[in-house]
mmCIF file of C-alpha atoms in Angstrom:
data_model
loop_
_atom_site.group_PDB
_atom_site.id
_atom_site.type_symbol
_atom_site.label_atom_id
_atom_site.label_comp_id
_atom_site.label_asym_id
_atom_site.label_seq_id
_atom_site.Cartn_x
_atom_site.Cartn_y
_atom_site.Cartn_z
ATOM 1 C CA UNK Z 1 24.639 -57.675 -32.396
ATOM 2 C CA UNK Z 2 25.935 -59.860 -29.790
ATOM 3 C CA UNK Z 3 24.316 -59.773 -26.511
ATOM 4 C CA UNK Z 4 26.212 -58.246 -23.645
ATOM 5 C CA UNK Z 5 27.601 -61.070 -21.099
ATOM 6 C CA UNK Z 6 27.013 -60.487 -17.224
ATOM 7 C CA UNK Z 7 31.414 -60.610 -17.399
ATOM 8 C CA UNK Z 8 31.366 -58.155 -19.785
ATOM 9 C CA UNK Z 9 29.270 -56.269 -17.492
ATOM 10 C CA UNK Z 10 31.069 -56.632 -14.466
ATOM 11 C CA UNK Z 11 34.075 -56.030 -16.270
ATOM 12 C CA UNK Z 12 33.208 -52.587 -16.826
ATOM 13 C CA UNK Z 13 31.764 -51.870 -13.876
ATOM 14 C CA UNK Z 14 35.300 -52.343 -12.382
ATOM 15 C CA UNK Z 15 37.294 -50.137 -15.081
ATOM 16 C CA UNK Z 16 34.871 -47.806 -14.448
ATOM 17 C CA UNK Z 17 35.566 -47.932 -10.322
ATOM 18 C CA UNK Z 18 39.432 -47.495 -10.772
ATOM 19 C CA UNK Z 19 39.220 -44.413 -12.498
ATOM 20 C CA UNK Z 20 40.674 -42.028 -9.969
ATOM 21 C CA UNK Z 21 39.865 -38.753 -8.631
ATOM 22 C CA UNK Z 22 40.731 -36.466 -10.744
ATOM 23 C CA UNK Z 23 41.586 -38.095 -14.248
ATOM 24 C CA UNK Z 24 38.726 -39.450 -16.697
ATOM 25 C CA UNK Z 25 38.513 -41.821 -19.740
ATOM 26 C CA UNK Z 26 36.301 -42.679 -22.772
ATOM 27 C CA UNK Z 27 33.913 -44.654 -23.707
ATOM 28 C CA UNK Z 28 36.891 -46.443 -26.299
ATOM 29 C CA UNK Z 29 39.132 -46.343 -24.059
ATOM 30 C CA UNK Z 30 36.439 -48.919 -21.979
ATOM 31 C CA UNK Z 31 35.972 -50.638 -24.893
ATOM 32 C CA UNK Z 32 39.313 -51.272 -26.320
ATOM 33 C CA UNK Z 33 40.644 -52.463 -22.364
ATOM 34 C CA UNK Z 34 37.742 -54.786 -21.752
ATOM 35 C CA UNK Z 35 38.157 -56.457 -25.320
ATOM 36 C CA UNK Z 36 34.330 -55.126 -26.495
ATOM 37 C CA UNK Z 37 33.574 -54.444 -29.968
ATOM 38 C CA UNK Z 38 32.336 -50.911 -29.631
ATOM 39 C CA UNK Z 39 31.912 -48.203 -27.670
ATOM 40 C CA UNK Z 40 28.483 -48.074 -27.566
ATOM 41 C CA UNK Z 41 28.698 -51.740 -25.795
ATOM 42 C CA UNK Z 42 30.155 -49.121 -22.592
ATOM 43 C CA UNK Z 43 27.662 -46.954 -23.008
ATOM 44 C CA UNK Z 44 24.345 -49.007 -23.084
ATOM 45 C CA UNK Z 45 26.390 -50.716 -19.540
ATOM 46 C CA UNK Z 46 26.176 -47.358 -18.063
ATOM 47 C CA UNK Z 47 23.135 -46.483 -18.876
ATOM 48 C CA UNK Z 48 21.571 -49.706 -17.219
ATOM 49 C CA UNK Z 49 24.174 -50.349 -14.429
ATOM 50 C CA UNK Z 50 26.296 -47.734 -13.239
ATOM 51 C CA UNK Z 51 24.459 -45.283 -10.685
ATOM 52 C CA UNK Z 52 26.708 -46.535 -7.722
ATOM 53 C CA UNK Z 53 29.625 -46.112 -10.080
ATOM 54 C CA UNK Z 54 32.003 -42.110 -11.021
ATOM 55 C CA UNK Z 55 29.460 -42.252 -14.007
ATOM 56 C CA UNK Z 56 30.668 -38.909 -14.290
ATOM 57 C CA UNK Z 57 34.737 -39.534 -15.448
ATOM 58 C CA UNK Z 58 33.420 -41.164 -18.544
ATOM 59 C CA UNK Z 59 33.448 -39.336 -21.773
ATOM 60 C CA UNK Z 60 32.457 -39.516 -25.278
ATOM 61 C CA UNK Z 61 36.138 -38.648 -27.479
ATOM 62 C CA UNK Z 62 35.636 -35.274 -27.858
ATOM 63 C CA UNK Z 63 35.727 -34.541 -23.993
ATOM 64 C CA UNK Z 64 32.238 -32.556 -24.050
ATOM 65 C CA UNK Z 65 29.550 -34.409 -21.933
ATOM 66 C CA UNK Z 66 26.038 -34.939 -23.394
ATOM 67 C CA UNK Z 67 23.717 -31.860 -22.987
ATOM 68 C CA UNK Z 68 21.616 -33.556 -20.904
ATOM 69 C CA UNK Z 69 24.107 -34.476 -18.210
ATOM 70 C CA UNK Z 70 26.812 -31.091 -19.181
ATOM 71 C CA UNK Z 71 25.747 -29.118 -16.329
ATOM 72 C CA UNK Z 72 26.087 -31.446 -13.947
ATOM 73 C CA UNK Z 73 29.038 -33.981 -15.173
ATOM 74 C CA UNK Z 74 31.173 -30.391 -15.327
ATOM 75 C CA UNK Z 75 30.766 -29.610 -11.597
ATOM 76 C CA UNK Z 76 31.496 -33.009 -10.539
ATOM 77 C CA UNK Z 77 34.570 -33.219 -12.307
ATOM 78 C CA UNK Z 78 35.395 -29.718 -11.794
ATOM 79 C CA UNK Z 79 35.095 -30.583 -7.880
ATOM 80 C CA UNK Z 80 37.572 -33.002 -8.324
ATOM 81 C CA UNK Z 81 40.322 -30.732 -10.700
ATOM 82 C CA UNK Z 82 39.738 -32.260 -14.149
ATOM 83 C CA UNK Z 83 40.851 -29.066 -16.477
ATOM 84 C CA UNK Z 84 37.850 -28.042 -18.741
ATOM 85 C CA UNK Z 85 37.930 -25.189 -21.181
ATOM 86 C CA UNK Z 86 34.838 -24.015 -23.037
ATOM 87 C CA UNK Z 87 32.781 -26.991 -21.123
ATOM 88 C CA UNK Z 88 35.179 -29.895 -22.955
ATOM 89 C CA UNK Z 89 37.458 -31.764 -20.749
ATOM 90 C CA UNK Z 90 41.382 -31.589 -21.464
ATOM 91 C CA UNK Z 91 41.172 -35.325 -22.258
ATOM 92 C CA UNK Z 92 45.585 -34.789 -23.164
ATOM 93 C CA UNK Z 93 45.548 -33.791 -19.397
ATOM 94 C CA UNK Z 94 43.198 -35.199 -17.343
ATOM 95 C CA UNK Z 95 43.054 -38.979 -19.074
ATOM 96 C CA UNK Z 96 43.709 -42.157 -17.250
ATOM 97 C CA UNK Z 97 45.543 -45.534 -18.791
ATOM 98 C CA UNK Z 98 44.409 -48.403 -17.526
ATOM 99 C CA UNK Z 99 47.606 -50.642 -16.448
ATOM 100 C CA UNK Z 100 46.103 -53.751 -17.645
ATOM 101 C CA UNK Z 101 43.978 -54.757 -20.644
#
Protein backbone atom coordinates (compact mmCIF):
# COMPACT_ATOMS: atom_id res chain seq x y z
CA UNK A 1 0.00 0.00 0.00
CA UNK A 2 1.06 3.40 -0.74
CA UNK A 3 1.92 5.58 2.07
CA UNK A 4 -0.40 8.42 2.88
CA UNK A 5 1.12 11.99 1.73
CA UNK A 6 0.99 14.96 4.34
CA UNK A 7 -1.42 16.62 1.05
CA UNK A 8 -3.42 13.84 1.14
CA UNK A 9 -3.76 14.47 4.70
CA UNK A 10 -4.48 17.93 4.72
CA UNK A 11 -6.70 17.41 1.99
CA UNK A 12 -9.03 15.61 4.06
CA UNK A 13 -8.78 17.40 6.89
CA UNK A 14 -10.41 20.26 4.87
CA UNK A 15 -13.37 18.10 3.22
CA UNK A 16 -13.89 17.03 6.43
CA UNK A 17 -14.17 20.94 7.89
CA UNK A 18 -16.75 21.99 5.13
CA UNK A 19 -19.16 19.54 5.97
CA UNK A 20 -21.94 21.67 7.37
CA UNK A 21 -24.16 21.59 10.24
CA UNK A 22 -26.54 19.47 9.72
CA UNK A 23 -25.70 17.21 6.58
CA UNK A 24 -22.96 14.30 6.75
CA UNK A 25 -20.90 12.22 4.22
CA UNK A 26 -18.94 8.92 3.88
CA UNK A 27 -15.96 7.69 4.14
CA UNK A 28 -16.20 7.14 -0.15
CA UNK A 29 -17.56 9.96 -0.60
CA UNK A 30 -13.90 11.41 1.06
CA UNK A 31 -12.23 9.16 -0.90
CA UNK A 32 -13.63 9.44 -4.30
CA UNK A 33 -13.40 13.76 -3.90
CA UNK A 34 -9.83 13.76 -2.69
CA UNK A 35 -8.71 11.29 -5.57
CA UNK A 36 -7.62 8.35 -2.75
CA UNK A 37 -7.75 4.82 -3.58
CA UNK A 38 -9.94 3.64 -0.76
CA UNK A 39 -11.92 4.42 1.86
CA UNK A 40 -10.06 3.09 4.42
CA UNK A 41 -7.17 5.74 3.30
CA UNK A 42 -10.14 8.39 5.14
CA UNK A 43 -10.50 6.42 7.80
CA UNK A 44 -6.91 5.59 9.11
CA UNK A 45 -6.67 9.97 8.53
CA UNK A 46 -9.30 10.24 11.09
CA UNK A 47 -8.28 8.06 13.30
CA UNK A 48 -4.74 9.77 13.61
CA UNK A 49 -5.69 13.43 12.80
CA UNK A 50 -9.04 14.60 13.18
CA UNK A 51 -10.00 15.40 16.97
CA UNK A 52 -10.25 19.24 16.19
CA UNK A 53 -12.27 18.24 13.16
CA UNK A 54 -16.92 17.27 13.00
CA UNK A 55 -15.35 13.68 13.28
CA UNK A 56 -18.79 12.99 13.95
CA UNK A 57 -20.61 13.80 10.16
CA UNK A 58 -18.52 11.02 8.77
CA UNK A 59 -20.05 7.71 8.08
CA UNK A 60 -19.35 4.31 6.98
CA UNK A 61 -22.17 3.63 3.71
CA UNK A 62 -24.65 2.16 5.57
CA UNK A 63 -25.29 5.36 7.76
CA UNK A 64 -24.93 3.35 11.22
CA UNK A 65 -21.86 4.63 13.25
CA UNK A 66 -19.42 2.08 14.78
CA UNK A 67 -20.62 0.64 18.17
CA UNK A 68 -18.02 2.08 19.84
CA UNK A 69 -18.68 5.69 18.93
CA UNK A 70 -23.01 5.00 18.21
CA UNK A 71 -24.01 6.50 21.36
CA UNK A 72 -22.29 9.37 21.12
CA UNK A 73 -21.90 10.19 17.14
CA UNK A 74 -26.07 9.92 17.34
CA UNK A 75 -26.46 12.79 19.85
CA UNK A 76 -24.09 14.95 18.15
CA UNK A 77 -25.68 14.71 14.98
CA UNK A 78 -29.02 14.52 16.39
CA UNK A 79 -28.13 18.05 18.09
CA UNK A 80 -27.56 19.34 14.90
CA UNK A 81 -31.01 17.74 12.90
CA UNK A 82 -29.43 14.93 10.87
CA UNK A 83 -32.69 12.46 10.52
CA UNK A 84 -31.82 8.99 12.07
CA UNK A 85 -34.22 6.10 12.24
CA UNK A 86 -33.42 2.91 14.12
CA UNK A 87 -29.79 4.57 15.05
CA UNK A 88 -28.79 4.75 10.98
CA UNK A 89 -28.55 8.12 9.50
CA UNK A 90 -30.94 9.03 6.44
CA UNK A 91 -27.76 9.29 4.33
CA UNK A 92 -30.72 10.13 1.01
CA UNK A 93 -31.51 13.12 3.38
CA UNK A 94 -29.01 14.36 5.36
CA UNK A 95 -25.83 13.84 2.72
CA UNK A 96 -23.59 16.58 1.56
CA UNK A 97 -21.87 16.92 -2.19
CA UNK A 98 -18.87 18.36 -2.19
CA UNK A 99 -18.86 21.22 -5.07
CA UNK A 100 -15.45 20.43 -6.13
CA UNK A 101 -13.42 17.24 -6.59
Amino acid sequence: MAQTTEEQVERVRALVASIPSGRVVTYGDIAATAGLSSPRTVGWIMRTDSADLPWHRVLNASGRPPAHLARRQIARLEVEGVPIREGRVDLAAARHRFDYG
